[in-house]
Amino acid sequence: MKDIDKETQIPVLLSICSEQLFEGQEPDHIELITEGTLELLPDGLRFFYQETELTGMEGTTTSFQLCGPQVILSRTGAVNSQMVFEEGRQHTSLYETPFGELAVDVQTSRLRHNLTERGGLLDLRYSIAIEHAAMGRNAFKIRIQPRRS
């Protein structure tokens, strides 16, 4: 991760609700409340946090960067991946696993947010295909609020 000007960093509290729907399986819900950092950028903003044992990605930093009509989800550390979300568009990226790389297609059906330096909400819905085979639908709702000192 690049060096970050500490003055543009705002400590935040993240409330993350995610849902995964796979054909023939019960929906998988994860709710996580964690501390993170919101960073103001010249062309948007970014927030990031450390994954925990609960998500199965301990040792990984997850970031969401909002710039223009896109949101870019990046994970670095124990898991390395990047996914690009843009409403009405499909993007393909590589997902690194200990067993090799997989091509991941992401088709975003909904991308809404009202995020500012004061926090807000990111609502993201998308379908995913791995190696071009449809896998399921996913959703994130992330509420961000400044952390009280």
Short mmCIF file of N, CA, C and O in Angstrom, two decimals:
data_model
loop_
_atom_site.label_atom_id
_atom_site.label_comp_id
_atom_site.label_asym_id
_atom_site.label_seq_id
_atom_site.Cartn_x
_atom_site.Cartn_y
_atom_site.Cartn_z
N MET A 1 0.84 -1.16 0.00
CA MET A 1 0.00 0.00 0.00
C MET A 1 0.90 1.24 0.00
O MET A 1 1.91 1.27 0.67
N LYS A 2 0.53 2.25 -0.75
CA LYS A 2 1.35 3.45 -0.86
C LYS A 2 1.35 4.24 0.45
O LYS A 2 0.49 4.07 1.30
N ASP A 3 2.34 5.13 0.61
CA ASP A 3 2.37 6.01 1.77
C ASP A 3 1.18 6.94 1.71
O ASP A 3 0.82 7.45 0.66
N ILE A 4 0.57 7.16 2.85
CA ILE A 4 -0.65 7.96 2.92
C ILE A 4 -0.40 9.15 3.83
O ILE A 4 0.17 9.02 4.90
N ASP A 5 -0.82 10.32 3.40
CA ASP A 5 -0.73 11.52 4.21
C ASP A 5 -1.68 11.35 5.40
O ASP A 5 -2.88 11.24 5.23
N LYS A 6 -1.13 11.33 6.61
CA LYS A 6 -1.93 11.08 7.81
C LYS A 6 -3.04 12.11 7.99
O LYS A 6 -4.05 11.83 8.60
N GLU A 7 -2.89 13.32 7.47
CA GLU A 7 -3.90 14.34 7.64
C GLU A 7 -5.16 14.05 6.83
O GLU A 7 -6.22 14.59 7.12
N THR A 8 -5.08 13.22 5.80
CA THR A 8 -6.26 12.90 5.00
C THR A 8 -6.96 11.65 5.52
O THR A 8 -7.96 11.25 4.98
N GLN A 9 -6.42 11.04 6.57
CA GLN A 9 -7.00 9.82 7.12
C GLN A 9 -7.96 10.15 8.26
O GLN A 9 -7.65 10.94 9.13
N ILE A 10 -9.14 9.52 8.20
CA ILE A 10 -10.15 9.73 9.22
C ILE A 10 -10.48 8.37 9.82
O ILE A 10 -10.90 7.46 9.09
N PRO A 11 -10.28 8.19 11.14
CA PRO A 11 -10.65 6.91 11.76
C PRO A 11 -12.17 6.74 11.70
O PRO A 11 -12.92 7.66 12.03
N VAL A 12 -12.61 5.56 11.26
CA VAL A 12 -14.04 5.31 11.10
C VAL A 12 -14.43 3.96 11.71
O VAL A 12 -13.58 3.11 11.95
N LEU A 13 -15.72 3.81 11.93
CA LEU A 13 -16.31 2.55 12.33
C LEU A 13 -17.12 2.04 11.14
O LEU A 13 -17.92 2.78 10.57
N LEU A 14 -16.88 0.80 10.74
CA LEU A 14 -17.54 0.20 9.58
C LEU A 14 -18.51 -0.88 10.05
O LEU A 14 -18.14 -1.75 10.84
N SER A 15 -19.73 -0.80 9.57
CA SER A 15 -20.72 -1.85 9.79
C SER A 15 -20.95 -2.50 8.43
O SER A 15 -21.51 -1.89 7.52
N ILE A 16 -20.48 -3.75 8.28
CA ILE A 16 -20.48 -4.43 6.99
C ILE A 16 -21.45 -5.60 7.03
O ILE A 16 -21.32 -6.50 7.87
N CYS A 17 -22.42 -5.58 6.14
CA CYS A 17 -23.34 -6.70 5.97
C CYS A 17 -23.11 -7.25 4.58
O CYS A 17 -23.23 -6.52 3.60
N SER A 18 -22.80 -8.53 4.49
CA SER A 18 -22.63 -9.13 3.17
C SER A 18 -23.52 -10.36 3.08
O SER A 18 -23.82 -11.01 4.07
N GLU A 19 -23.94 -10.63 1.86
CA GLU A 19 -24.79 -11.78 1.60
C GLU A 19 -24.32 -12.45 0.32
O GLU A 19 -24.03 -11.78 -0.66
N GLN A 20 -24.25 -13.77 0.37
CA GLN A 20 -23.90 -14.56 -0.81
C GLN A 20 -25.02 -15.55 -1.07
O GLN A 20 -25.44 -16.26 -0.16
N LEU A 21 -25.50 -15.56 -2.33
CA LEU A 21 -26.57 -16.48 -2.72
C LEU A 21 -26.03 -17.40 -3.82
O LEU A 21 -25.72 -16.93 -4.91
N PHE A 22 -25.91 -18.67 -3.50
CA PHE A 22 -25.43 -19.65 -4.48
C PHE A 22 -26.56 -20.61 -4.80
O PHE A 22 -27.33 -21.00 -3.91
N GLU A 23 -26.66 -20.99 -6.06
CA GLU A 23 -27.70 -21.90 -6.53
C GLU A 23 -27.75 -23.17 -5.69
O GLU A 23 -26.73 -23.82 -5.46
N GLY A 24 -28.95 -23.48 -5.18
CA GLY A 24 -29.14 -24.71 -4.43
C GLY A 24 -28.64 -24.68 -3.00
O GLY A 24 -28.61 -25.72 -2.34
N GLN A 25 -28.23 -23.51 -2.49
CA GLN A 25 -27.72 -23.42 -1.12
C GLN A 25 -28.47 -22.33 -0.37
O GLN A 25 -29.03 -21.42 -0.96
N GLU A 26 -28.43 -22.44 0.96
CA GLU A 26 -29.01 -21.40 1.80
C GLU A 26 -28.15 -20.13 1.67
O GLU A 26 -26.93 -20.22 1.52
N PRO A 27 -28.78 -18.95 1.73
CA PRO A 27 -27.99 -17.71 1.69
C PRO A 27 -26.99 -17.66 2.84
O PRO A 27 -27.29 -18.15 3.94
N ASP A 28 -25.82 -17.11 2.58
CA ASP A 28 -24.77 -16.97 3.59
C ASP A 28 -24.67 -15.49 3.96
O ASP A 28 -24.41 -14.66 3.08
N HIS A 29 -24.93 -15.17 5.22
CA HIS A 29 -24.89 -13.78 5.69
C HIS A 29 -23.72 -13.60 6.65
O HIS A 29 -23.49 -14.46 7.50
N ILE A 30 -23.01 -12.50 6.49
CA ILE A 30 -21.96 -12.13 7.44
C ILE A 30 -22.21 -10.68 7.84
O ILE A 30 -22.44 -9.83 6.98
N GLU A 31 -22.19 -10.43 9.15
CA GLU A 31 -22.27 -9.06 9.66
C GLU A 31 -21.03 -8.82 10.49
O GLU A 31 -20.70 -9.63 11.35
N LEU A 32 -20.37 -7.72 10.23
CA LEU A 32 -19.10 -7.42 10.88
C LEU A 32 -19.07 -5.95 11.23
O LEU A 32 -19.43 -5.11 10.39
N ILE A 33 -18.67 -5.64 12.45
CA ILE A 33 -18.42 -4.25 12.83
C ILE A 33 -16.94 -4.17 13.16
O ILE A 33 -16.44 -4.95 13.97
N THR A 34 -16.24 -3.26 12.49
CA THR A 34 -14.80 -3.17 12.66
C THR A 34 -14.34 -1.73 12.51
O THR A 34 -15.04 -0.89 11.96
N GLU A 35 -13.15 -1.47 13.00
CA GLU A 35 -12.55 -0.15 12.83
C GLU A 35 -11.81 -0.12 11.51
O GLU A 35 -11.27 -1.13 11.06
N GLY A 36 -11.81 1.04 10.89
CA GLY A 36 -11.11 1.21 9.64
C GLY A 36 -10.65 2.64 9.48
O GLY A 36 -10.69 3.43 10.43
N THR A 37 -10.25 2.96 8.27
CA THR A 37 -9.75 4.30 7.96
C THR A 37 -10.38 4.77 6.66
O THR A 37 -10.44 4.00 5.70
N LEU A 38 -10.82 6.01 6.66
CA LEU A 38 -11.34 6.66 5.46
C LEU A 38 -10.27 7.62 4.98
O LEU A 38 -9.71 8.38 5.78
N GLU A 39 -9.97 7.57 3.70
CA GLU A 39 -8.92 8.42 3.13
C GLU A 39 -9.52 9.26 2.01
O GLU A 39 -10.18 8.74 1.11
N LEU A 40 -9.33 10.57 2.08
CA LEU A 40 -9.79 11.47 1.04
C LEU A 40 -8.75 11.52 -0.06
O LEU A 40 -7.56 11.69 0.20
N LEU A 41 -9.19 11.35 -1.31
CA LEU A 41 -8.29 11.34 -2.47
C LEU A 41 -8.66 12.50 -3.39
O LEU A 41 -9.79 12.97 -3.36
N PRO A 42 -7.74 12.94 -4.25
CA PRO A 42 -8.06 14.03 -5.18
C PRO A 42 -9.25 13.71 -6.09
O PRO A 42 -10.00 14.59 -6.45
N ASP A 43 -9.45 12.41 -6.42
CA ASP A 43 -10.52 12.05 -7.35
C ASP A 43 -11.59 11.17 -6.71
O ASP A 43 -12.32 10.47 -7.40
N GLY A 44 -11.69 11.17 -5.39
CA GLY A 44 -12.70 10.35 -4.73
C GLY A 44 -12.32 10.07 -3.29
O GLY A 44 -11.74 10.91 -2.61
N LEU A 45 -12.63 8.88 -2.84
CA LEU A 45 -12.23 8.49 -1.49
C LEU A 45 -12.03 6.99 -1.45
O LEU A 45 -12.40 6.25 -2.36
N ARG A 46 -11.40 6.56 -0.36
CA ARG A 46 -11.10 5.15 -0.16
C ARG A 46 -11.26 4.85 1.31
O ARG A 46 -10.97 5.69 2.16
N PHE A 47 -11.77 3.67 1.62
CA PHE A 47 -11.75 3.23 3.01
C PHE A 47 -11.19 1.83 3.05
O PHE A 47 -11.27 1.07 2.09
N PHE A 48 -10.54 1.51 4.17
CA PHE A 48 -9.90 0.21 4.28
C PHE A 48 -9.94 -0.28 5.72
O PHE A 48 -10.13 0.51 6.65
N TYR A 49 -9.79 -1.60 5.87
CA TYR A 49 -9.83 -2.24 7.18
C TYR A 49 -9.08 -3.56 7.10
O TYR A 49 -8.81 -4.07 6.02
N GLN A 50 -8.78 -4.11 8.28
CA GLN A 50 -8.10 -5.40 8.37
C GLN A 50 -9.16 -6.50 8.51
O GLN A 50 -10.06 -6.40 9.34
N GLU A 51 -9.04 -7.54 7.68
CA GLU A 51 -9.95 -8.68 7.80
C GLU A 51 -9.63 -9.44 9.09
O GLU A 51 -8.53 -9.34 9.64
N THR A 52 -10.60 -10.21 9.55
CA THR A 52 -10.44 -10.96 10.80
C THR A 52 -10.66 -12.44 10.55
O THR A 52 -11.03 -12.87 9.45
N GLU A 53 -10.49 -13.22 11.60
CA GLU A 53 -10.72 -14.65 11.53
C GLU A 53 -12.17 -14.95 11.13
O GLU A 53 -12.44 -15.93 10.43
N LEU A 54 -13.11 -14.09 11.54
CA LEU A 54 -14.53 -14.28 11.22
C LEU A 54 -14.77 -14.38 9.72
O LEU A 54 -15.60 -15.17 9.26
N THR A 55 -14.05 -13.58 8.92
CA THR A 55 -14.26 -13.60 7.48
C THR A 55 -13.41 -14.66 6.78
O THR A 55 -13.55 -14.86 5.57
N GLY A 56 -12.51 -15.30 7.52
CA GLY A 56 -11.65 -16.32 6.93
C GLY A 56 -10.48 -15.74 6.15
O GLY A 56 -9.81 -16.46 5.42
N MET A 57 -10.24 -14.43 6.28
CA MET A 57 -9.15 -13.79 5.54
C MET A 57 -8.22 -13.02 6.46
O MET A 57 -7.70 -11.97 6.11
N GLU A 58 -8.00 -13.53 7.66
CA GLU A 58 -7.12 -12.87 8.61
C GLU A 58 -5.76 -12.63 7.95
O GLU A 58 -5.27 -13.46 7.20
N GLY A 59 -5.17 -11.45 8.20
CA GLY A 59 -3.89 -11.10 7.59
C GLY A 59 -4.05 -10.41 6.25
O GLY A 59 -3.09 -10.23 5.52
N THR A 60 -5.28 -10.02 5.91
CA THR A 60 -5.57 -9.35 4.64
C THR A 60 -6.12 -7.96 4.91
O THR A 60 -6.94 -7.77 5.80
N THR A 61 -5.66 -6.98 4.12
CA THR A 61 -6.23 -5.64 4.16
C THR A 61 -7.20 -5.51 3.00
O THR A 61 -6.86 -5.82 1.86
N THR A 62 -8.42 -5.08 3.30
CA THR A 62 -9.44 -4.87 2.28
C THR A 62 -9.68 -3.38 2.12
O THR A 62 -9.82 -2.66 3.12
N SER A 63 -9.71 -2.90 0.87
CA SER A 63 -10.00 -1.49 0.62
C SER A 63 -11.05 -1.36 -0.48
O SER A 63 -11.13 -2.20 -1.37
N PHE A 64 -11.86 -0.33 -0.35
CA PHE A 64 -12.84 0.05 -1.35
C PHE A 64 -12.48 1.45 -1.80
O PHE A 64 -12.45 2.37 -0.97
N GLN A 65 -12.18 1.63 -3.08
CA GLN A 65 -11.86 2.95 -3.61
C GLN A 65 -12.98 3.40 -4.54
O GLN A 65 -13.35 2.68 -5.47
N LEU A 66 -13.54 4.58 -4.26
CA LEU A 66 -14.62 5.14 -5.06
C LEU A 66 -14.04 6.24 -5.93
O LEU A 66 -13.46 7.19 -5.41
N CYS A 67 -14.16 6.06 -7.24
CA CYS A 67 -13.70 7.10 -8.16
C CYS A 67 -14.61 7.08 -9.38
O CYS A 67 -14.72 6.07 -10.05
N GLY A 68 -15.30 8.19 -9.60
CA GLY A 68 -16.23 8.27 -10.71
C GLY A 68 -17.32 7.24 -10.56
O GLY A 68 -17.83 7.02 -9.46
N PRO A 69 -17.69 6.56 -11.65
CA PRO A 69 -18.78 5.59 -11.59
C PRO A 69 -18.34 4.21 -11.09
O PRO A 69 -19.14 3.29 -11.08
N GLN A 70 -17.08 4.06 -10.68
CA GLN A 70 -16.55 2.76 -10.28
C GLN A 70 -16.22 2.68 -8.80
O GLN A 70 -15.86 3.68 -8.18
N VAL A 71 -16.32 1.47 -8.29
CA VAL A 71 -15.79 1.13 -6.97
C VAL A 71 -14.82 -0.02 -7.21
O VAL A 71 -15.15 -0.99 -7.90
N ILE A 72 -13.61 0.10 -6.67
CA ILE A 72 -12.60 -0.94 -6.82
C ILE A 72 -12.34 -1.56 -5.46
O ILE A 72 -11.94 -0.86 -4.52
N LEU A 73 -12.62 -2.85 -5.35
CA LEU A 73 -12.36 -3.62 -4.12
C LEU A 73 -11.01 -4.30 -4.29
O LEU A 73 -10.82 -5.07 -5.24
N SER A 74 -10.08 -4.00 -3.39
CA SER A 74 -8.74 -4.62 -3.44
C SER A 74 -8.48 -5.33 -2.13
O SER A 74 -8.80 -4.82 -1.06
N ARG A 75 -7.87 -6.49 -2.24
CA ARG A 75 -7.43 -7.22 -1.05
C ARG A 75 -5.95 -7.55 -1.23
O ARG A 75 -5.55 -8.03 -2.29
N THR A 76 -5.18 -7.29 -0.17
CA THR A 76 -3.75 -7.60 -0.21
C THR A 76 -3.35 -8.27 1.10
O THR A 76 -3.91 -7.96 2.15
N GLY A 77 -2.42 -9.19 1.00
CA GLY A 77 -1.95 -9.91 2.18
C GLY A 77 -2.10 -11.39 1.98
O GLY A 77 -1.65 -11.94 0.97
N ALA A 78 -2.80 -12.07 2.91
CA ALA A 78 -3.02 -13.51 2.82
C ALA A 78 -3.82 -13.85 1.56
O ALA A 78 -3.66 -14.91 0.97
N VAL A 79 -4.71 -12.94 1.15
CA VAL A 79 -5.49 -13.07 -0.07
C VAL A 79 -5.19 -11.85 -0.93
O VAL A 79 -5.12 -10.74 -0.42
N ASN A 80 -5.00 -12.04 -2.24
CA ASN A 80 -4.75 -10.92 -3.15
C ASN A 80 -5.77 -10.96 -4.28
O ASN A 80 -5.87 -11.96 -4.99
N SER A 81 -6.51 -9.87 -4.42
CA SER A 81 -7.48 -9.80 -5.50
C SER A 81 -7.88 -8.35 -5.73
O SER A 81 -7.64 -7.48 -4.89
N GLN A 82 -8.48 -8.12 -6.87
CA GLN A 82 -9.04 -6.81 -7.19
C GLN A 82 -10.30 -7.05 -8.01
O GLN A 82 -10.29 -7.84 -8.94
N MET A 83 -11.38 -6.39 -7.61
CA MET A 83 -12.65 -6.49 -8.34
C MET A 83 -13.14 -5.08 -8.63
O MET A 83 -13.10 -4.22 -7.77
N VAL A 84 -13.59 -4.87 -9.87
CA VAL A 84 -14.09 -3.56 -10.29
C VAL A 84 -15.60 -3.65 -10.44
O VAL A 84 -16.12 -4.53 -11.13
N PHE A 85 -16.30 -2.72 -9.78
CA PHE A 85 -17.76 -2.66 -9.83
C PHE A 85 -18.16 -1.38 -10.55
O PHE A 85 -17.70 -0.29 -10.20
N GLU A 86 -19.03 -1.52 -11.55
CA GLU A 86 -19.57 -0.38 -12.28
C GLU A 86 -20.97 -0.79 -12.72
O GLU A 86 -21.12 -1.77 -13.46
N GLU A 87 -21.97 -0.06 -12.25
CA GLU A 87 -23.36 -0.45 -12.50
C GLU A 87 -23.63 -0.64 -13.99
O GLU A 87 -23.28 0.20 -14.81
N GLY A 88 -24.22 -1.81 -14.32
CA GLY A 88 -24.58 -2.12 -15.70
C GLY A 88 -23.43 -2.63 -16.55
O GLY A 88 -23.60 -2.89 -17.73
N ARG A 89 -22.25 -2.81 -15.95
CA ARG A 89 -21.09 -3.27 -16.71
C ARG A 89 -20.49 -4.52 -16.08
O ARG A 89 -20.64 -4.75 -14.90
N GLN A 90 -19.79 -5.29 -16.91
CA GLN A 90 -19.06 -6.46 -16.43
C GLN A 90 -17.57 -6.19 -16.51
O GLN A 90 -17.09 -5.62 -17.49
N HIS A 91 -16.85 -6.58 -15.46
CA HIS A 91 -15.39 -6.47 -15.43
C HIS A 91 -14.83 -7.83 -15.03
O HIS A 91 -15.40 -8.53 -14.20
N THR A 92 -13.70 -8.20 -15.62
CA THR A 92 -13.02 -9.45 -15.31
C THR A 92 -11.70 -9.13 -14.64
O THR A 92 -10.98 -8.24 -15.08
N SER A 93 -11.39 -9.88 -13.58
CA SER A 93 -10.12 -9.69 -12.90
C SER A 93 -9.59 -11.05 -12.43
O SER A 93 -10.29 -12.06 -12.56
N LEU A 94 -8.39 -11.05 -11.90
CA LEU A 94 -7.79 -12.28 -11.40
C LEU A 94 -7.87 -12.33 -9.89
O LEU A 94 -7.70 -11.32 -9.22
N TYR A 95 -8.15 -13.51 -9.37
CA TYR A 95 -8.22 -13.75 -7.94
C TYR A 95 -7.14 -14.76 -7.61
O TYR A 95 -7.15 -15.88 -8.13
N GLU A 96 -6.17 -14.36 -6.79
CA GLU A 96 -5.06 -15.25 -6.44
C GLU A 96 -5.45 -16.14 -5.27
O GLU A 96 -5.97 -15.65 -4.28
N THR A 97 -5.19 -17.42 -5.42
CA THR A 97 -5.38 -18.38 -4.32
C THR A 97 -4.06 -19.13 -4.12
O THR A 97 -3.19 -19.07 -4.99
N PRO A 98 -3.92 -19.84 -3.01
CA PRO A 98 -2.70 -20.63 -2.82
C PRO A 98 -2.54 -21.70 -3.90
O PRO A 98 -1.46 -22.22 -4.11
N PHE A 99 -3.63 -22.01 -4.63
CA PHE A 99 -3.60 -23.07 -5.64
C PHE A 99 -3.47 -22.54 -7.06
O PHE A 99 -3.45 -23.30 -8.01
N GLY A 100 -3.43 -21.21 -7.22
CA GLY A 100 -3.32 -20.61 -8.54
C GLY A 100 -4.29 -19.45 -8.71
O GLY A 100 -4.97 -19.06 -7.76
N GLU A 101 -4.33 -18.91 -9.91
CA GLU A 101 -5.19 -17.77 -10.19
C GLU A 101 -6.47 -18.20 -10.89
O GLU A 101 -6.46 -19.15 -11.67
N LEU A 102 -7.55 -17.49 -10.58
CA LEU A 102 -8.84 -17.74 -11.21
C LEU A 102 -9.34 -16.46 -11.86
O LEU A 102 -9.16 -15.38 -11.31
N ALA A 103 -9.98 -16.59 -13.01
CA ALA A 103 -10.62 -15.43 -13.65
C ALA A 103 -11.99 -15.25 -13.00
O ALA A 103 -12.77 -16.20 -12.89
N VAL A 104 -12.26 -14.02 -12.55
CA VAL A 104 -13.53 -13.70 -11.89
C VAL A 104 -14.23 -12.62 -12.69
O VAL A 104 -13.67 -11.54 -12.91
N ASP A 105 -15.46 -12.92 -13.16
CA ASP A 105 -16.29 -11.94 -13.86
C ASP A 105 -17.27 -11.36 -12.86
O ASP A 105 -17.96 -12.11 -12.15
N VAL A 106 -17.36 -10.03 -12.83
CA VAL A 106 -18.27 -9.34 -11.92
C VAL A 106 -19.22 -8.49 -12.75
O VAL A 106 -18.78 -7.63 -13.51
N GLN A 107 -20.53 -8.76 -12.61
CA GLN A 107 -21.57 -7.99 -13.29
C GLN A 107 -22.32 -7.23 -12.20
O GLN A 107 -23.02 -7.83 -11.39
N THR A 108 -22.17 -5.90 -12.17
CA THR A 108 -22.78 -5.09 -11.12
C THR A 108 -24.19 -4.67 -11.53
O THR A 108 -24.39 -4.07 -12.58
N SER A 109 -25.15 -5.01 -10.68
CA SER A 109 -26.54 -4.63 -10.95
C SER A 109 -26.96 -3.39 -10.17
O SER A 109 -27.90 -2.70 -10.57
N ARG A 110 -26.27 -3.10 -9.06
CA ARG A 110 -26.60 -1.91 -8.27
C ARG A 110 -25.35 -1.38 -7.59
O ARG A 110 -24.62 -2.14 -6.97
N LEU A 111 -25.12 -0.09 -7.73
CA LEU A 111 -24.03 0.59 -7.05
C LEU A 111 -24.56 1.96 -6.63
O LEU A 111 -24.78 2.82 -7.48
N ARG A 112 -24.79 2.11 -5.33
CA ARG A 112 -25.29 3.37 -4.80
C ARG A 112 -24.45 3.73 -3.58
O ARG A 112 -24.10 2.86 -2.79
N HIS A 113 -24.17 5.02 -3.43
CA HIS A 113 -23.51 5.46 -2.20
C HIS A 113 -23.77 6.94 -2.00
O HIS A 113 -24.07 7.68 -2.93
N ASN A 114 -23.63 7.34 -0.74
CA ASN A 114 -23.71 8.75 -0.38
C ASN A 114 -22.53 9.11 0.52
O ASN A 114 -22.65 9.90 1.44
N LEU A 115 -21.39 8.50 0.25
CA LEU A 115 -20.22 8.64 1.11
C LEU A 115 -19.53 10.00 0.95
O LEU A 115 -19.34 10.48 -0.17
N THR A 116 -19.18 10.57 2.09
CA THR A 116 -18.39 11.80 2.16
C THR A 116 -17.37 11.60 3.29
O THR A 116 -17.31 10.52 3.89
N GLU A 117 -16.63 12.65 3.62
CA GLU A 117 -15.67 12.57 4.73
C GLU A 117 -16.38 12.35 6.06
O GLU A 117 -15.76 11.99 7.05
N ARG A 118 -17.70 12.52 6.10
CA ARG A 118 -18.48 12.29 7.32
C ARG A 118 -19.04 10.87 7.39
O ARG A 118 -19.76 10.52 8.31
N GLY A 119 -18.76 10.06 6.38
CA GLY A 119 -19.27 8.69 6.36
C GLY A 119 -20.41 8.55 5.38
O GLY A 119 -20.52 9.30 4.41
N GLY A 120 -21.29 7.59 5.64
CA GLY A 120 -22.43 7.34 4.77
C GLY A 120 -22.62 5.86 4.53
O GLY A 120 -22.20 5.03 5.33
N LEU A 121 -23.26 5.53 3.40
CA LEU A 121 -23.62 4.15 3.09
C LEU A 121 -23.20 3.80 1.66
O LEU A 121 -23.39 4.59 0.74
N LEU A 122 -22.66 2.58 1.49
CA LEU A 122 -22.36 2.00 0.19
C LEU A 122 -23.23 0.77 0.04
O LEU A 122 -23.23 -0.11 0.90
N ASP A 123 -24.02 0.71 -1.04
CA ASP A 123 -24.91 -0.40 -1.33
C ASP A 123 -24.48 -0.97 -2.68
O ASP A 123 -24.54 -0.28 -3.70
N LEU A 124 -24.05 -2.22 -2.68
CA LEU A 124 -23.47 -2.84 -3.86
C LEU A 124 -24.08 -4.22 -4.05
O LEU A 124 -24.10 -5.03 -3.12
N ARG A 125 -24.61 -4.50 -5.27
CA ARG A 125 -25.16 -5.82 -5.60
C ARG A 125 -24.55 -6.26 -6.92
O ARG A 125 -24.49 -5.47 -7.87
N TYR A 126 -24.15 -7.51 -6.97
CA TYR A 126 -23.48 -8.00 -8.17
C TYR A 126 -23.59 -9.51 -8.29
O TYR A 126 -23.83 -10.21 -7.31
N SER A 127 -23.44 -10.00 -9.51
CA SER A 127 -23.35 -11.45 -9.73
C SER A 127 -21.90 -11.76 -10.09
O SER A 127 -21.16 -10.91 -10.58
N ILE A 128 -21.53 -12.99 -9.82
CA ILE A 128 -20.13 -13.37 -9.99
C ILE A 128 -20.06 -14.69 -10.77
O ILE A 128 -20.91 -15.56 -10.61
N ALA A 129 -19.06 -14.78 -11.63
CA ALA A 129 -18.77 -16.01 -12.35
C ALA A 129 -17.28 -16.30 -12.18
O ALA A 129 -16.46 -15.39 -12.25
N ILE A 130 -16.96 -17.56 -11.93
CA ILE A 130 -15.56 -17.95 -11.78
C ILE A 130 -15.20 -18.83 -12.97
O ILE A 130 -15.90 -19.81 -13.26
N GLU A 131 -14.14 -18.43 -13.66
CA GLU A 131 -13.73 -19.11 -14.89
C GLU A 131 -14.92 -19.16 -15.85
O GLU A 131 -15.17 -20.17 -16.50
N HIS A 132 -15.70 -18.09 -15.88
CA HIS A 132 -16.84 -17.86 -16.79
C HIS A 132 -18.04 -18.77 -16.51
O HIS A 132 -18.93 -18.88 -17.34
N ALA A 133 -18.05 -19.43 -15.34
CA ALA A 133 -19.21 -20.24 -14.94
C ALA A 133 -19.94 -19.50 -13.83
O ALA A 133 -19.34 -19.15 -12.81
N ALA A 134 -21.22 -19.23 -14.02
CA ALA A 134 -22.01 -18.47 -13.04
C ALA A 134 -21.96 -19.17 -11.69
O ALA A 134 -22.14 -20.38 -11.59
N MET A 135 -21.70 -18.37 -10.65
CA MET A 135 -21.58 -18.92 -9.30
C MET A 135 -22.68 -18.44 -8.38
O MET A 135 -23.10 -19.16 -7.50
N GLY A 136 -23.12 -17.20 -8.51
CA GLY A 136 -24.14 -16.72 -7.59
C GLY A 136 -24.21 -15.21 -7.58
O GLY A 136 -23.59 -14.52 -8.39
N ARG A 137 -25.01 -14.71 -6.63
CA ARG A 137 -25.20 -13.28 -6.47
C ARG A 137 -24.70 -12.87 -5.09
O ARG A 137 -24.85 -13.63 -4.12
N ASN A 138 -24.16 -11.66 -5.02
CA ASN A 138 -23.61 -11.15 -3.78
C ASN A 138 -24.10 -9.73 -3.54
O ASN A 138 -24.47 -9.03 -4.49
N ALA A 139 -24.07 -9.32 -2.27
CA ALA A 139 -24.44 -7.96 -1.92
C ALA A 139 -23.61 -7.50 -0.73
O ALA A 139 -23.28 -8.30 0.15
N PHE A 140 -23.25 -6.23 -0.74
CA PHE A 140 -22.58 -5.57 0.39
C PHE A 140 -23.40 -4.35 0.76
O PHE A 140 -23.84 -3.60 -0.12
N LYS A 141 -23.60 -4.13 2.04
CA LYS A 141 -24.08 -2.85 2.55
C LYS A 141 -23.09 -2.45 3.62
O LYS A 141 -22.92 -3.18 4.61
N ILE A 142 -22.42 -1.34 3.38
CA ILE A 142 -21.40 -0.90 4.32
C ILE A 142 -21.77 0.49 4.80
O ILE A 142 -21.87 1.43 4.02
N ARG A 143 -21.97 0.61 6.12
CA ARG A 143 -22.25 1.91 6.74
C ARG A 143 -20.98 2.38 7.43
O ARG A 143 -20.34 1.61 8.14
N ILE A 144 -20.62 3.63 7.15
CA ILE A 144 -19.39 4.20 7.70
C ILE A 144 -19.74 5.41 8.55
O ILE A 144 -20.52 6.27 8.13
N GLN A 145 -19.16 5.46 9.73
CA GLN A 145 -19.33 6.65 10.57
C GLN A 145 -18.01 6.97 11.25
O GLN A 145 -17.23 6.08 11.55
N PRO A 146 -17.77 8.28 11.49
CA PRO A 146 -16.53 8.66 12.18
C PRO A 146 -16.43 8.00 13.55
O PRO A 146 -17.44 7.83 14.24
N ARG A 147 -15.23 7.59 13.91
CA ARG A 147 -15.00 6.99 15.22
C ARG A 147 -14.84 8.09 16.25
O ARG A 147 -14.17 9.08 16.00
N ARG A 148 -15.46 7.92 17.36
CA ARG A 148 -15.32 8.89 18.46
C ARG A 148 -14.01 8.63 19.18
O ARG A 148 -13.66 7.48 19.45
N SER A 149 -13.26 9.71 19.51
CA SER A 149 -11.98 9.49 20.20
C SER A 149 -12.14 9.39 21.68
O SER A 149 -13.13 9.62 22.26
#
